[in-house]
Coordinates of C-alpha atoms and ligand atoms in Angstrom, one line a residue:
Chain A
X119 CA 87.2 110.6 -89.8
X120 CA 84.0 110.2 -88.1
X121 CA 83.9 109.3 -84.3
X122 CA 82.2 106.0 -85.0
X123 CA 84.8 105.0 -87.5
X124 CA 87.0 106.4 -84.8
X125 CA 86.1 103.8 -81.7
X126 CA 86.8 100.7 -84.4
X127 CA 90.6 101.4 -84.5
X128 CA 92.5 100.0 -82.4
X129 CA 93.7 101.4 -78.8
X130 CA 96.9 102.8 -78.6
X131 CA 98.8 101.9 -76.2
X132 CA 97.3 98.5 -75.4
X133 CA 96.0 98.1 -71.4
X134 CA 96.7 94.5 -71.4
X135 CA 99.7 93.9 -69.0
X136 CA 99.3 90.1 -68.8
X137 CA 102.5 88.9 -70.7
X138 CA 105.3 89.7 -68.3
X139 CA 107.6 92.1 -68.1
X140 CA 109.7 91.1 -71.7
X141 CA 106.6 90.4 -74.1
X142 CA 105.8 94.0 -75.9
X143 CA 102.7 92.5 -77.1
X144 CA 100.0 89.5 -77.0
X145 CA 99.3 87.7 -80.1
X146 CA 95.9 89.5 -80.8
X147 CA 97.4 92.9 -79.9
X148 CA 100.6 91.6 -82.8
X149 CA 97.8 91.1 -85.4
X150 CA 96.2 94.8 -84.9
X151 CA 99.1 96.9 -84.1
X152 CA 102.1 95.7 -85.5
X153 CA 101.6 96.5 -88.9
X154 CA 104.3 99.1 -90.5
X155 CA 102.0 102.0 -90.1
X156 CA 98.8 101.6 -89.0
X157 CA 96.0 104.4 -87.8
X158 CA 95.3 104.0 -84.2
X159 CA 93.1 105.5 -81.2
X160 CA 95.0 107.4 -78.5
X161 CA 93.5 107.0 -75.0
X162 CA 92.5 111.3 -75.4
X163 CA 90.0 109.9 -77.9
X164 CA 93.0 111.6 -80.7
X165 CA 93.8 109.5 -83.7
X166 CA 97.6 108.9 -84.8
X167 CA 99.7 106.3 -87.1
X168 CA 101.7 104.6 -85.5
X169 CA 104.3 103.8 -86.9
X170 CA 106.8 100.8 -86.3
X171 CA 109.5 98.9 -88.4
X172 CA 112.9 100.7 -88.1
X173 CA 113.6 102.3 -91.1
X174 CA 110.1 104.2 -90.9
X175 CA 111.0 105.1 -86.6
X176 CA 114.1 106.7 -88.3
X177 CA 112.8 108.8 -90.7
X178 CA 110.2 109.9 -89.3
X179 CA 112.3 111.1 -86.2
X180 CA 115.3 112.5 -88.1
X181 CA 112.2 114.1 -90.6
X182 CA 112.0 118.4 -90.0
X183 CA 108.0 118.2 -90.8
X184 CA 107.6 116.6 -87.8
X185 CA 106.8 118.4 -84.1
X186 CA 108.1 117.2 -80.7
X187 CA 105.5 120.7 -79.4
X188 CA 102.7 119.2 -77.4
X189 CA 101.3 122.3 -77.5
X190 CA 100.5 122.2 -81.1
X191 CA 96.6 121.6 -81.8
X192 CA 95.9 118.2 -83.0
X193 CA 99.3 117.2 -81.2
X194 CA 98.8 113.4 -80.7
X195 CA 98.5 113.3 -76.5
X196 CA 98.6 109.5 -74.8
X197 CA 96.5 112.3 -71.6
X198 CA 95.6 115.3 -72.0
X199 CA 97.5 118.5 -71.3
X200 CA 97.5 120.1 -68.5
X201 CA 96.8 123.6 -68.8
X202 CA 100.3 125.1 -68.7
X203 CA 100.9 128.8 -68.7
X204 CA 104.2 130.0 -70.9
X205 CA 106.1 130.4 -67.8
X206 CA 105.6 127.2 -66.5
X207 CA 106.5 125.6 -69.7
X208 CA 110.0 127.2 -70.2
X209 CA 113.3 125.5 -70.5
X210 CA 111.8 122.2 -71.0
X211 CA 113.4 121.5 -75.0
X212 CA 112.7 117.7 -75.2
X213 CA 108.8 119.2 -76.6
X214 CA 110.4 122.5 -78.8
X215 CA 111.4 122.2 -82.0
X216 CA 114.0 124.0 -84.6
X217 CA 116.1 127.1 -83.1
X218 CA 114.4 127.0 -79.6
X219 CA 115.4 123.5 -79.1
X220 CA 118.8 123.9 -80.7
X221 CA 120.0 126.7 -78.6
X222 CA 119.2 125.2 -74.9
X223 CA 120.9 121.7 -76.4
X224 CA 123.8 123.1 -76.8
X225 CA 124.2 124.9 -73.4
X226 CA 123.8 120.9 -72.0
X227 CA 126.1 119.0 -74.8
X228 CA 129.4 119.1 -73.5
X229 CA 127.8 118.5 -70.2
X230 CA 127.0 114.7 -71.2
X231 CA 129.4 114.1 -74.0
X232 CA 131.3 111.0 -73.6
X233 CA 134.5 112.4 -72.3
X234 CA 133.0 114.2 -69.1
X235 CA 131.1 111.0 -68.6
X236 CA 134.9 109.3 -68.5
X237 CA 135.4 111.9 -65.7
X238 CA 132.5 110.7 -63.7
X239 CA 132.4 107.4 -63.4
X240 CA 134.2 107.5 -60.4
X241 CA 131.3 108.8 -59.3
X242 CA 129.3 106.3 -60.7
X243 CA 131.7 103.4 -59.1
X244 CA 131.7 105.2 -56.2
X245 CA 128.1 105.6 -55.8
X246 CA 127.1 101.6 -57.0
X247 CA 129.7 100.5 -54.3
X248 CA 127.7 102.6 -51.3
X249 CA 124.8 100.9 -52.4
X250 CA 125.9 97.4 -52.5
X251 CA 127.7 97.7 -49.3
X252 CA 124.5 98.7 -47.6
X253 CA 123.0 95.7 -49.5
X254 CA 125.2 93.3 -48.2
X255 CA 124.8 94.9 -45.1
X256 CA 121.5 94.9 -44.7
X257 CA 121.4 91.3 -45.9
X258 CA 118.8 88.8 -47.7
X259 CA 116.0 89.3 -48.6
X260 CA 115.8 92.4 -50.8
X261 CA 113.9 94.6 -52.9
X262 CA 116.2 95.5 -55.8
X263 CA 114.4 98.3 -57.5
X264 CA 114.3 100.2 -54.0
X265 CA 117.5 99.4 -52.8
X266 CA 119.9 99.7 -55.8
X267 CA 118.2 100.2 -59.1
X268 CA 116.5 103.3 -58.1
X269 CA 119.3 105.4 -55.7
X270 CA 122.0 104.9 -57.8
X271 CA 121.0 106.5 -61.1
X272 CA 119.2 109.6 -58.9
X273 CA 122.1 109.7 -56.7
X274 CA 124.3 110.6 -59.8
X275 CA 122.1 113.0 -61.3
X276 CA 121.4 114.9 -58.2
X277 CA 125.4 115.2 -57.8
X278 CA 125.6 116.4 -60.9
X279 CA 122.8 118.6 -61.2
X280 CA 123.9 120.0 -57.3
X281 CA 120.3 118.8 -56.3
X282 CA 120.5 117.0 -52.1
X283 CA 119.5 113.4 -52.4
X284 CA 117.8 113.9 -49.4
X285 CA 115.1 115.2 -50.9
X286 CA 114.7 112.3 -53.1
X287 CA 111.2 111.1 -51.8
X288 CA 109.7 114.6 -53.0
X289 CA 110.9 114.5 -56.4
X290 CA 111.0 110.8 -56.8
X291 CA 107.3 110.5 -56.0
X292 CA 106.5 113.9 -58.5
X293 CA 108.5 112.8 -61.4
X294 CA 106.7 109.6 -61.0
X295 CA 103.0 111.6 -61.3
X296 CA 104.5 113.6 -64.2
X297 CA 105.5 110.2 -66.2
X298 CA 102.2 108.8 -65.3
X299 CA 99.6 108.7 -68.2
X300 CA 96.4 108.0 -66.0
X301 CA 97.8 110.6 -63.6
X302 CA 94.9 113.3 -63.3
X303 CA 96.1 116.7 -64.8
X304 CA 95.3 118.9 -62.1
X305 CA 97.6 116.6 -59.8
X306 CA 100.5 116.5 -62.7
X307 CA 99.8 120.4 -63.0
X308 CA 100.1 120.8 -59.1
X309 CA 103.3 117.9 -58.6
X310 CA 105.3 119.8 -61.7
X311 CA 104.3 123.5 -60.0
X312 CA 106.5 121.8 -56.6
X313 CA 109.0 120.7 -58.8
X314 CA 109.8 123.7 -60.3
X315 CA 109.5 125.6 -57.1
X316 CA 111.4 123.6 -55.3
X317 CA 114.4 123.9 -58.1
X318 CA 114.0 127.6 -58.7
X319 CA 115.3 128.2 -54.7
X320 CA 117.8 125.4 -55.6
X321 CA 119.2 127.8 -58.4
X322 CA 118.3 131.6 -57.2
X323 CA 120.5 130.4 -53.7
X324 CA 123.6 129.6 -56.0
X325 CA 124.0 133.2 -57.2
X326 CA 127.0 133.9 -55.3
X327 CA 128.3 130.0 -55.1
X328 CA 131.7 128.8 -56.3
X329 CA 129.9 125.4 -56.2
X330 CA 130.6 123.2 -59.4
X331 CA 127.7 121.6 -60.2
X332 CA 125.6 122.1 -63.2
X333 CA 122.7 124.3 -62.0
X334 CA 125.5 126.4 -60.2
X335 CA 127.4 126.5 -63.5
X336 CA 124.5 127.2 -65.3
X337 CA 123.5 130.0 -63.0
X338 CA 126.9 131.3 -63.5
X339 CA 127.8 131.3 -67.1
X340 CA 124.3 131.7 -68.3
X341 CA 122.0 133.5 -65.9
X342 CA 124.4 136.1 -64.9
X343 CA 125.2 136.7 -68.3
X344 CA 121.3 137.2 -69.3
X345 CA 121.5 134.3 -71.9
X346 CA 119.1 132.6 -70.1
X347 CA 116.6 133.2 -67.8
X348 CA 115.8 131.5 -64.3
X349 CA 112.5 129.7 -65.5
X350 CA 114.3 128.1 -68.6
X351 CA 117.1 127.1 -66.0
X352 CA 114.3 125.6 -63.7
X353 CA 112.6 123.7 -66.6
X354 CA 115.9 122.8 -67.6
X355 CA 117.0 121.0 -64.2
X356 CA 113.5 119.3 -63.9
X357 CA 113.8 117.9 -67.5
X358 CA 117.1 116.3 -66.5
X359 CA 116.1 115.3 -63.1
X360 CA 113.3 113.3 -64.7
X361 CA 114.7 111.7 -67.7
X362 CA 118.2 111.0 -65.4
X363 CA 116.7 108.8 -62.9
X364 CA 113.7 107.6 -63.8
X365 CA 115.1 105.5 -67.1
X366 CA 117.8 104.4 -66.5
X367 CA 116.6 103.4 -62.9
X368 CA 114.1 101.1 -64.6
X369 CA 116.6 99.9 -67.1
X370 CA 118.3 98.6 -64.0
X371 CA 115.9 97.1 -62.8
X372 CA 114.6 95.4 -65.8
X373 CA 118.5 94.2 -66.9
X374 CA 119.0 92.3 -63.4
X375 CA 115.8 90.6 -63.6
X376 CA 116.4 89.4 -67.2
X377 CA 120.1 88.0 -66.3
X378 CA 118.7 86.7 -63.0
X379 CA 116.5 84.7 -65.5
X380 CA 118.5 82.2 -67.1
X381 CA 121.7 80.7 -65.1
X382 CA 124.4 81.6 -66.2
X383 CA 124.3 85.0 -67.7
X384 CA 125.1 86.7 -64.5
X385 CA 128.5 84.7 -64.2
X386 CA 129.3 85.4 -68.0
X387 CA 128.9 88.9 -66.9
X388 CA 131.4 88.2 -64.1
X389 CA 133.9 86.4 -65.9
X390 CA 134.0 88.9 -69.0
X391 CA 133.3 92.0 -67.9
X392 CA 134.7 93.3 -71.0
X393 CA 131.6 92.3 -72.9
X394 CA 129.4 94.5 -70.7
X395 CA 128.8 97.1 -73.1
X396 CA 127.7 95.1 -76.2
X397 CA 124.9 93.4 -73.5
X398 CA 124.2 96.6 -72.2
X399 CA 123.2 97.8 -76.0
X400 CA 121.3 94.2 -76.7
X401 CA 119.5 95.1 -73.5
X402 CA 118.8 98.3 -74.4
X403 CA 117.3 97.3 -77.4
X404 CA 115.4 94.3 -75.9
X405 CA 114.0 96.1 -73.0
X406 CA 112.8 99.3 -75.0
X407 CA 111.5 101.4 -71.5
X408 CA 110.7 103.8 -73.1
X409 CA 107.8 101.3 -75.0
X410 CA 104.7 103.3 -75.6
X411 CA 106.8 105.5 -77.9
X412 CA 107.3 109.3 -79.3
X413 CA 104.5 111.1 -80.1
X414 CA 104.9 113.7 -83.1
X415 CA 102.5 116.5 -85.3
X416 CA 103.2 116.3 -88.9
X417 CA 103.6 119.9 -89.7
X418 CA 104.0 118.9 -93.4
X419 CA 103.0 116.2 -95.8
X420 CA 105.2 113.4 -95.5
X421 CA 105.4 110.2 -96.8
X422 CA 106.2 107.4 -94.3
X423 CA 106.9 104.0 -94.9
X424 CA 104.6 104.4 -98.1
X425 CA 101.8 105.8 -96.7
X426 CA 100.8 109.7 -96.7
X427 CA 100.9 111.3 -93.6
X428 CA 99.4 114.6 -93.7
X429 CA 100.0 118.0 -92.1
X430 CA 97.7 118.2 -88.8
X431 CA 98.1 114.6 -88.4
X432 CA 100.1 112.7 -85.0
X433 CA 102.3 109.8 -85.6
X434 CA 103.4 107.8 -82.7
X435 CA 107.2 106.5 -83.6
X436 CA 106.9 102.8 -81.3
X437 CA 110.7 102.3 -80.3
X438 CA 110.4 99.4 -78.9
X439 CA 108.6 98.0 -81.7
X440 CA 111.4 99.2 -84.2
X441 CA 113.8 97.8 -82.0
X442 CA 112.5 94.3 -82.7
X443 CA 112.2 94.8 -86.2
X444 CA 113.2 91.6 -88.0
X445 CA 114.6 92.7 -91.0
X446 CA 117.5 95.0 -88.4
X447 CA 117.7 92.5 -85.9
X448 CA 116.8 89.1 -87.2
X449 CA 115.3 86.6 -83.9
X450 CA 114.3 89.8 -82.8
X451 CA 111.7 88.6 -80.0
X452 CA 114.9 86.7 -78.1
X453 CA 117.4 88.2 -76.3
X454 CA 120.7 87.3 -77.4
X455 CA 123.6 88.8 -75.5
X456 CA 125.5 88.3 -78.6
X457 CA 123.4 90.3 -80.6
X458 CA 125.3 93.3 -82.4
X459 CA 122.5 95.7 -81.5
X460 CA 124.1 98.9 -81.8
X461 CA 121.1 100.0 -84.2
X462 CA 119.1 100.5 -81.5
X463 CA 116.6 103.1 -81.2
X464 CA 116.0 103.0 -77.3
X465 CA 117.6 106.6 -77.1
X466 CA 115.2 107.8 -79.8
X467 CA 116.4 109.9 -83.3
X468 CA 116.7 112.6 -84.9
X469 CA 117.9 116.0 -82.8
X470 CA 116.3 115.1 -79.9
X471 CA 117.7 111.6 -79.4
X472 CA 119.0 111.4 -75.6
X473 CA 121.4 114.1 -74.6
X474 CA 121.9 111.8 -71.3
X475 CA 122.9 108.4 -73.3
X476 CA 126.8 108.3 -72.4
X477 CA 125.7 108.6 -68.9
X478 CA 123.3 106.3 -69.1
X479 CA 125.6 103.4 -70.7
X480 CA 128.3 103.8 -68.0
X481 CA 125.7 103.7 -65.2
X482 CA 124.1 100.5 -66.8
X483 CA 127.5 99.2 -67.1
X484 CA 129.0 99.5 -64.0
X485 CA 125.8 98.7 -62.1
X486 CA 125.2 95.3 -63.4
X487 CA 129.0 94.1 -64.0
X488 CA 129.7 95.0 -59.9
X489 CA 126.2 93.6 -59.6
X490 CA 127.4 90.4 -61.0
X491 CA 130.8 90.7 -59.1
X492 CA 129.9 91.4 -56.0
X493 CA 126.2 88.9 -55.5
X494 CA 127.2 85.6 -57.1
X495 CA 124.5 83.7 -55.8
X496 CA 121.7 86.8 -56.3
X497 CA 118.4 85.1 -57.8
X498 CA 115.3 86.3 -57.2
X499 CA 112.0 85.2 -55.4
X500 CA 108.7 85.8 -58.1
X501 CA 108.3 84.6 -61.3
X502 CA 108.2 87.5 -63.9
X503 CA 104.8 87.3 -64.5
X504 CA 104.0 87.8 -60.9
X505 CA 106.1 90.8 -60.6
X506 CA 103.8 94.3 -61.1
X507 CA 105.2 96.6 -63.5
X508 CA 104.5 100.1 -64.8
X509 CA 102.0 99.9 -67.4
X510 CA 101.0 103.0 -67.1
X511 CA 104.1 105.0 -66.9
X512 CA 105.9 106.5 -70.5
X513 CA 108.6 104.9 -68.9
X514 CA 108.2 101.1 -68.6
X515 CA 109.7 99.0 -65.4
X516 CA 109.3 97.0 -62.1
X517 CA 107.8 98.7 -59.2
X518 CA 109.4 95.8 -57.0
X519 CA 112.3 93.1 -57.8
X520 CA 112.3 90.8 -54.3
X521 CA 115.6 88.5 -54.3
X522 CA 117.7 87.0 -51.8
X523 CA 121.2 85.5 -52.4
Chain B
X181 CA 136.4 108.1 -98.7
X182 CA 136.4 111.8 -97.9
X183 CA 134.1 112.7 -94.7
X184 CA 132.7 116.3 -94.4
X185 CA 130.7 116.9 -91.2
X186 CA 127.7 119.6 -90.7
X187 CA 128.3 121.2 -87.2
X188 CA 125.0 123.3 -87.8
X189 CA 123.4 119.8 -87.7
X190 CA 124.8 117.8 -85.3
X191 CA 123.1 117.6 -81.8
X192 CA 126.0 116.3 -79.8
X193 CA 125.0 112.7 -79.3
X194 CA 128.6 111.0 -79.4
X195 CA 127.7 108.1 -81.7
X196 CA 130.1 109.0 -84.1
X197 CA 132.4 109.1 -81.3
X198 CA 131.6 105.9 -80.0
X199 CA 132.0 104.1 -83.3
X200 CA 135.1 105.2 -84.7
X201 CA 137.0 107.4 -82.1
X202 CA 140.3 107.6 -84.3
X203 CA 138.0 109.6 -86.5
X204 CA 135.5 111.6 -84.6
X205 CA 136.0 113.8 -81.5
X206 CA 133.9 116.2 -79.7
X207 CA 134.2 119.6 -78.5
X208 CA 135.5 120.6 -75.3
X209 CA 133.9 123.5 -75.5
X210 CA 129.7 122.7 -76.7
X211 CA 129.9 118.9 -77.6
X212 CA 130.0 119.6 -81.4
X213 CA 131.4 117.2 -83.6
X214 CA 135.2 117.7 -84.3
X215 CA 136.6 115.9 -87.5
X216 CA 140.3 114.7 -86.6
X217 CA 141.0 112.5 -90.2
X218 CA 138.6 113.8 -93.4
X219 CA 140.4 111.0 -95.0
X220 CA 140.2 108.2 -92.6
X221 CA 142.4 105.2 -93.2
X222 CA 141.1 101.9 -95.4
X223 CA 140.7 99.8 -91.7
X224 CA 138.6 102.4 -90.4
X225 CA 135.9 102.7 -93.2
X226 CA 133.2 100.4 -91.6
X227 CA 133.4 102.0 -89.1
X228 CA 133.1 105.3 -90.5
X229 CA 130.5 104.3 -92.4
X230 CA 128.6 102.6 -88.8
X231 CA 129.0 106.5 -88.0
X232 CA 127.4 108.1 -90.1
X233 CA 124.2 105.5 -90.1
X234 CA 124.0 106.0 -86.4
X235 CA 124.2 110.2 -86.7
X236 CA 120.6 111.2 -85.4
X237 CA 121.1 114.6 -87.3
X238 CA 122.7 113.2 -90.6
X239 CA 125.5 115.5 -90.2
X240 CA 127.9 113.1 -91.2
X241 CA 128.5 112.8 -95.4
X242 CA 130.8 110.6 -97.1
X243 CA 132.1 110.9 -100.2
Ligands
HEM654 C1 118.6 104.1 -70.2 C2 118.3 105.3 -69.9 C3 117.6 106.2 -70.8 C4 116.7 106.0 -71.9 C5 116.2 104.7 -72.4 C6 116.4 107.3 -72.4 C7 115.6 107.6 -73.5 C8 115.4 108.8 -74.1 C9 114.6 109.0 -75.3 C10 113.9 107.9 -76.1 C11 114.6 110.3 -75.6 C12 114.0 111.0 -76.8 C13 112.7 111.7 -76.5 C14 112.1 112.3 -77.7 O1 112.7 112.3 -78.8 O2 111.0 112.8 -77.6 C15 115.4 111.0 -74.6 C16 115.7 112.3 -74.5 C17 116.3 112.9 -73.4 N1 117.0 112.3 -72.4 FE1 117.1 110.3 -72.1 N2 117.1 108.3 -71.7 C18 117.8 107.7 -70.7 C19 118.7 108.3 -69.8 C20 118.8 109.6 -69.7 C21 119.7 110.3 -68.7 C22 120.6 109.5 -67.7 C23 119.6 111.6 -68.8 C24 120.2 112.7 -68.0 C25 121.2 113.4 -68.4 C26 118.6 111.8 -69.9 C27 118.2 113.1 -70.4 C28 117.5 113.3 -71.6 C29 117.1 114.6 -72.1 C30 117.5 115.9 -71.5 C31 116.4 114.4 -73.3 C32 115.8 115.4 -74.2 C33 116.8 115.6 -75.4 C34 116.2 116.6 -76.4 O3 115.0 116.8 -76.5 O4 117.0 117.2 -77.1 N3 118.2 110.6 -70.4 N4 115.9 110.0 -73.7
SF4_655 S1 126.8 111.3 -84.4 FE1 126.1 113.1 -85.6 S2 125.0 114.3 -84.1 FE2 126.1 112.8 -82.9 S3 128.0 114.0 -82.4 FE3 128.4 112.8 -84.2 S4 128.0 114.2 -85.9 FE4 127.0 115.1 -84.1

């Protein structure tokens, strides 16, 4: 494809952020890109298909002759690279594919299956109480993303991973510059060098600890026993530390502000907390954070949704896109608490769907149901479309959510 | 119906195990799919089958 026919193709993801937080996109933006797969233009000046009705999302992430390696050339990049050397690039499995992926999953499944989640969410409880104490303390008026949909999710993680919370302005503000796509890569390369440092003392000062927290655990069974080595342990922690806090925080985030916005919902929520986990999935589906997608290398021809994609080509899998694919999910553009939305891709596909998603329900869960309990009359202050949000992160949300009650 | 599960595929996520629990378990041990019934009762087929269209690895087959 030549460059000129290159700058006629639509942009991918689209820089228009004037439809609110709950539109994925405008009606000029619906006529270019929503089309089942469709060739687009990555902001790297890369082309990709992007690809996204449901049944194409799911086999193309559950397909082996597609790469989750950035590295790869050709690899479909929303910025470019920074220049990585091997060892800073260890441990970190979400971008490795087939046997290398495979073998530091499984050191992490049982970790996050459902039954050890069971066993922390007293934890969980524990930690969304704290927080709303020192919200009611504190009093009206509030900013909801700061003061409860951001600690609580990074509060759990770093007890699990045996990370101090204290520390949570360094790695809050680096894992933000590592999600952000108009980040410069010499300041992602510099931010993601801290991080690592900063984890590696973490895990080389745990040696001789009976602690029982994962990187301990880790350090433990698996370092001692030369299965794995320190920098795949560090990439390992930092991988978790970012996908632990900052998606689910903005899931939080996002859920209040949608139930805050009809009357009503929030007092469903209150009366029936049994339902909380069906809404939790609908708004899962509906708020999609993870919206500009999964970027993939077709390693192999592969025929997607009828069209030929072919070896040395990106495809960009559009979750959120998929997740309001008519034909699954019927009204698909309302949210509908209702809704039996268990399809969902919001997690992803394929091997590398979230490792961290039983965590993340019961966290979502017991957030907004003792949100709901606990702050009756909690409404909030702007209308959505005056609230900023993260355009530019891979992980969409609110940067503030003012309310009072 | 006859289930037959691939552990070499399955990547741990638990979605069998949230949709039909009687059915599916995981491992204490590395978060590997467990089979409890390979012949599941009639009142659990749906959501057997709900299972094995939510398995990200399609290591879940059902005869
Ligand atoms: C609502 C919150 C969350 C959402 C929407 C979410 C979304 C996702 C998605 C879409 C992927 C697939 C990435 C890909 O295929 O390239 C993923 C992978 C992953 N997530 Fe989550 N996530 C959430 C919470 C969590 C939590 C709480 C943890 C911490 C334990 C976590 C840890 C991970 C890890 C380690 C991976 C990589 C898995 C692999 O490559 O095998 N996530 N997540
Ligand atoms: S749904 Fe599939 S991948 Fe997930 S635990 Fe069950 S068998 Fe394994």
């Amino acid at each position: 494809m030549t460059a000129t026919a290159a700058t006629d193709l639509p942009l991918w993801p689209p820089t228009n952020p004037d439809h609110g937080p709950f539109a994925l996109l405008d009606e000029q933006e619906r006529g270019r890109l929503d089309k089942p797969v469709t060739r687009v233009r990555l902001p790297t000046g890369a082309t990709a298909w992007l690809v996204t009705r449901h049944a194409d999302v799911r086999q193309l992430l559950r397909h082996p002759a597609f790469s989750a390696n950035f590295e790869k050339p050709g690899f479909p990049l929303l910025r470019p690279l920074p220049p990585q050397s091997e060892l800073e690039r260890q441990g970190g499995f979400i971008r490795m594919d087939g046997d290398a992926h495979t073998r530091l999953r499984r050191m992490l499944t049982a970790e996050f299956m459902i039954k050890n989640v069971r066993r922390v969410e007293p934890l969980i409880q524990q930690t969304v109480d704290e927080a709303l104490d020192a919200l009611q303390a504190a009093g009206p008026p509030a900013d909801l993303v700061e003061a409860f949909a951001l600690p609580v999710p990074s509060m759990v993680i770093c007890h699990l991973l045996g990370v101090p919370y204290a520390d949570h302005g360094f790695f809050q503000a680096r894992s933000r510059t590592l999600l952000d796509r108009t980040a410069p890569v010499e300041r992602v390369r510099t931010e993601v060098g801290e991080l690592r440092a900063y984890l590696r003392e973490l895990a080389l000062a745990r040696h001789a600890d009976a602690a029982t927290d994962l990187i301990s655990r880790l350090v433990r069974d698996r370092v001692a026993t030369g299965e794995l080595s320190v920098d795949e342990l560090v990439g390992m922690a930092l991988l978790l530390l970012v996908a632990g806090h900052e998606t689910t925080a903005n899931m939080i985030g996002l859920s209040a502000l949608l139930l805050l916005r009809e009357p009503g919902r929030l007092d469903a929520l209150r009366e029936d907390p049994d339902r909380a986990p069906a809404l939790v999935e609908e708004l899962l589906r509906y708020l999609s954070v993870v919206r500009t997608g999964l970027p993939r290398l077709a390693v192999d021809d592969v025929e997607i949704g009828g069209r030929l994609i072919r070896a040395g080509e990106g495809a960009i899998a559009v979750l959120s896109l998929a997740n309001r694919d008519p034909e699954v999910f019927g009204t698909a553009d309302e949210f509908d608490p209702y809704q039996q939305a268990h399809q969902h891709l919001a997690f992803g596909f394929g091997v590398h769907q979230c490792i961290g998603q039983p965590l993340a329900r019961a966290e979502l869960r017991i957030a907004l149901v003792e949100l709901a309990r606990r702050f009756p009359g909690l409404r909030t202050t702007a209308t959505p479309e005056q609230l900023s949000t993260r355009d530019t992160s891979v992980v969409f949300g609110l940067n503030r959510l003012p309310v009072t009650w | 119906m006859r289930i037959e599960v691939d552990r070499d595929r399955c990547c741990g996520s638990g979605n069998c195990v949230l949709a039909a629990p009687e059915v599916f378990d995981q491992d204490e041990a590395d978060g590997l799919v467990l089979l409890l019934r390979p012949a599941p009762p009639a009142e659990a087929a749906d959501r057997v089958r709900r299972a094995a269209d939510l398995c990200p690895a399609g290591a879940i087959h059902l005869t």
